[in-house]
Amino acid sequence: MSNIPTTLKYTTDHEWLRHESDGQGVIGITDHAQDSLGDITFVELPEPGASFAAGEAFGVVESVKAASDLYMPVDAEILEVNEQLLETPEAVNTDAYGEGWMVKVRLDGDDKDLLSPEAYGEIVGSE
């Protein structure tokens, strides 16, 4: 069973969003996603300042099994990218909700369309 922290919001594409102070957030992929992908070998992330609409691809993760787009959970502007992942992409596998975060963003939209931890758990439980 995947680890699903109760303090986060989720997408059906297996991204998570953690709200921070001042209308900011942190985004990454879920434990279920990294487990399904296998060993992450490469992460491509956008430049700070780029803006994305909810559902728009903002990056790519590559693993020994596949390449997968990363989708923005909400309308947001990139404030910071996790530079550590460029050197050690396997941090996504070892700590998907901590050291494996992808981007920090300024939230431009709400998260009403995101899933609660319980709803996300039902989705991954049925896969």
PDB file of C-alpha atoms in Angstrom, residues 25-115:
ATOM      1  CA  GLY A  25       2.745  25.576  -2.374  1.00  0.00           C
ATOM      2  CA  VAL A  26       5.077  22.662  -3.022  1.00  0.00           C
ATOM      3  CA  ILE A  27       4.394  20.031  -5.697  1.00  0.00           C
ATOM      4  CA  GLY A  28       5.776  16.552  -6.283  1.00  0.00           C
ATOM      5  CA  ILE A  29       4.731  13.076  -7.357  1.00  0.00           C
ATOM      6  CA  THR A  30       3.173  10.550  -5.040  1.00  0.00           C
ATOM      7  CA  ASP A  31       4.711   7.470  -3.508  1.00  0.00           C
ATOM      8  CA  HIS A  32       2.389   5.410  -5.717  1.00  0.00           C
ATOM      9  CA  ALA A  33       3.716   7.178  -8.842  1.00  0.00           C
ATOM     10  CA  GLN A  34       7.387   6.691  -7.986  1.00  0.00           C
ATOM     11  CA  ASP A  35       6.736   3.051  -7.096  1.00  0.00           C
ATOM     12  CA  SER A  36       4.962   2.455 -10.420  1.00  0.00           C
ATOM     13  CA  LEU A  37       7.733   4.193 -12.381  1.00  0.00           C
ATOM     14  CA  GLY A  38      10.588   2.343 -10.703  1.00  0.00           C
ATOM     15  CA  ASP A  39      14.049   3.842 -10.310  1.00  0.00           C
ATOM     16  CA  ILE A  40      13.931   7.513 -11.363  1.00  0.00           C
ATOM     17  CA  THR A  41      16.928   8.339 -13.572  1.00  0.00           C
ATOM     18  CA  PHE A  42      16.184  11.877 -14.840  1.00  0.00           C
ATOM     19  CA  VAL A  43      13.959  14.826 -13.952  1.00  0.00           C
ATOM     20  CA  GLU A  44      13.264  17.788 -16.258  1.00  0.00           C
ATOM     21  CA  LEU A  45      11.774  20.833 -14.538  1.00  0.00           C
ATOM     22  CA  PRO A  46      10.778  24.320 -15.785  1.00  0.00           C
ATOM     23  CA  GLU A  47      12.577  27.579 -15.150  1.00  0.00           C
ATOM     24  CA  PRO A  48      11.427  29.780 -12.259  1.00  0.00           C
ATOM     25  CA  GLY A  49       9.001  32.438 -13.483  1.00  0.00           C
ATOM     26  CA  ALA A  50       7.150  30.103 -15.841  1.00  0.00           C
ATOM     27  CA  SER A  51       3.371  29.914 -15.364  1.00  0.00           C
ATOM     28  CA  PHE A  52       1.178  26.883 -15.955  1.00  0.00           C
ATOM     29  CA  ALA A  53      -2.549  26.213 -15.971  1.00  0.00           C
ATOM     30  CA  ALA A  54      -4.038  23.369 -13.964  1.00  0.00           C
ATOM     31  CA  GLY A  55      -3.596  20.140 -15.911  1.00  0.00           C
ATOM     32  CA  GLU A  56      -0.776  21.508 -18.087  1.00  0.00           C
ATOM     33  CA  ALA A  57       2.468  19.503 -18.346  1.00  0.00           C
ATOM     34  CA  PHE A  58       5.279  21.292 -16.503  1.00  0.00           C
ATOM     35  CA  GLY A  59       8.063  18.717 -16.578  1.00  0.00           C
ATOM     36  CA  VAL A  60       9.087  15.112 -17.122  1.00  0.00           C
ATOM     37  CA  VAL A  61      10.339  12.269 -14.961  1.00  0.00           C
ATOM     38  CA  GLU A  62      12.174   9.383 -16.576  1.00  0.00           C
ATOM     39  CA  SER A  63      12.768   5.999 -15.027  1.00  0.00           C
ATOM     40  CA  VAL A  64      14.173   2.651 -16.031  1.00  0.00           C
ATOM     41  CA  LYS A  65      10.618   1.713 -17.068  1.00  0.00           C
ATOM     42  CA  ALA A  66       9.126   4.823 -18.697  1.00  0.00           C
ATOM     43  CA  ALA A  67       9.009   8.590 -19.128  1.00  0.00           C
ATOM     44  CA  SER A  68       6.044  10.424 -17.651  1.00  0.00           C
ATOM     45  CA  ASP A  69       4.859  14.024 -17.861  1.00  0.00           C
ATOM     46  CA  LEU A  70       4.322  16.012 -14.675  1.00  0.00           C
ATOM     47  CA  TYR A  71       0.999  17.880 -14.570  1.00  0.00           C
ATOM     48  CA  MET A  72       0.350  21.089 -12.670  1.00  0.00           C
ATOM     49  CA  PRO A  73      -2.375  20.472 -10.063  1.00  0.00           C
ATOM     50  CA  VAL A  74      -3.544  24.117  -9.986  1.00  0.00           C
ATOM     51  CA  ASP A  75      -2.891  27.363 -11.866  1.00  0.00           C
ATOM     52  CA  ALA A  76       0.523  28.442 -10.589  1.00  0.00           C
ATOM     53  CA  GLU A  77       3.791  30.255 -11.230  1.00  0.00           C
ATOM     54  CA  ILE A  78       7.091  28.455 -10.610  1.00  0.00           C
ATOM     55  CA  LEU A  79       9.092  30.127  -7.840  1.00  0.00           C
ATOM     56  CA  GLU A  80      11.802  27.505  -7.321  1.00  0.00           C
ATOM     57  CA  VAL A  81      12.780  24.093  -8.655  1.00  0.00           C
ATOM     58  CA  ASN A  82      14.443  21.321  -6.664  1.00  0.00           C
ATOM     59  CA  GLU A  83      17.964  21.570  -8.109  1.00  0.00           C
ATOM     60  CA  GLN A  84      19.006  18.508  -6.070  1.00  0.00           C
ATOM     61  CA  LEU A  85      16.923  16.313  -8.393  1.00  0.00           C
ATOM     62  CA  LEU A  86      19.112  17.266 -11.356  1.00  0.00           C
ATOM     63  CA  GLU A  87      22.055  15.556  -9.621  1.00  0.00           C
ATOM     64  CA  THR A  88      20.217  12.929  -7.559  1.00  0.00           C
ATOM     65  CA  PRO A  89      16.851  12.141  -9.191  1.00  0.00           C
ATOM     66  CA  GLU A  90      16.590   9.003  -7.046  1.00  0.00           C
ATOM     67  CA  ALA A  91      15.562  11.276  -4.142  1.00  0.00           C
ATOM     68  CA  VAL A  92      12.062  10.992  -5.632  1.00  0.00           C
ATOM     69  CA  ASN A  93      12.164   7.242  -4.940  1.00  0.00           C
ATOM     70  CA  THR A  94      13.562   7.493  -1.433  1.00  0.00           C
ATOM     71  CA  ASP A  95      11.541  10.480  -0.161  1.00  0.00           C
ATOM     72  CA  ALA A  96       8.702  11.410  -2.548  1.00  0.00           C
ATOM     73  CA  TYR A  97       7.046  13.777  -0.048  1.00  0.00           C
ATOM     74  CA  GLY A  98      10.219  15.345   1.373  1.00  0.00           C
ATOM     75  CA  GLU A  99      13.576  15.625  -0.409  1.00  0.00           C
ATOM     76  CA  GLY A 100      11.918  14.478  -3.648  1.00  0.00           C
ATOM     77  CA  TRP A 101       9.699  17.574  -4.080  1.00  0.00           C
ATOM     78  CA  MET A 102       9.684  18.979  -7.622  1.00  0.00           C
ATOM     79  CA  VAL A 103       8.721  22.682  -7.586  1.00  0.00           C
ATOM     80  CA  LYS A 104       7.681  25.482  -5.256  1.00  0.00           C
ATOM     81  CA  VAL A 105       4.930  27.655  -6.693  1.00  0.00           C
ATOM     82  CA  ARG A 106       2.812  30.753  -6.173  1.00  0.00           C
ATOM     83  CA  LEU A 107      -0.766  29.523  -6.348  1.00  0.00           C
ATOM     84  CA  ASP A 108      -2.882  31.440  -8.858  1.00  0.00           C
ATOM     85  CA  GLY A 109      -5.949  29.210  -8.575  1.00  0.00           C
ATOM     86  CA  ASP A 110      -7.803  27.219  -5.969  1.00  0.00           C
ATOM     87  CA  ASP A 111      -7.551  23.516  -5.260  1.00  0.00           C
ATOM     88  CA  LYS A 112     -11.271  22.678  -5.310  1.00  0.00           C
ATOM     89  CA  ASP A 113     -10.749  20.081  -8.045  1.00  0.00           C
ATOM     90  CA  LEU A 114      -8.012  18.219  -6.165  1.00  0.00           C
ATOM     91  CA  LEU A 115      -8.568  14.992  -4.291  1.00  0.00           C
TER      92      LEU A 115
END
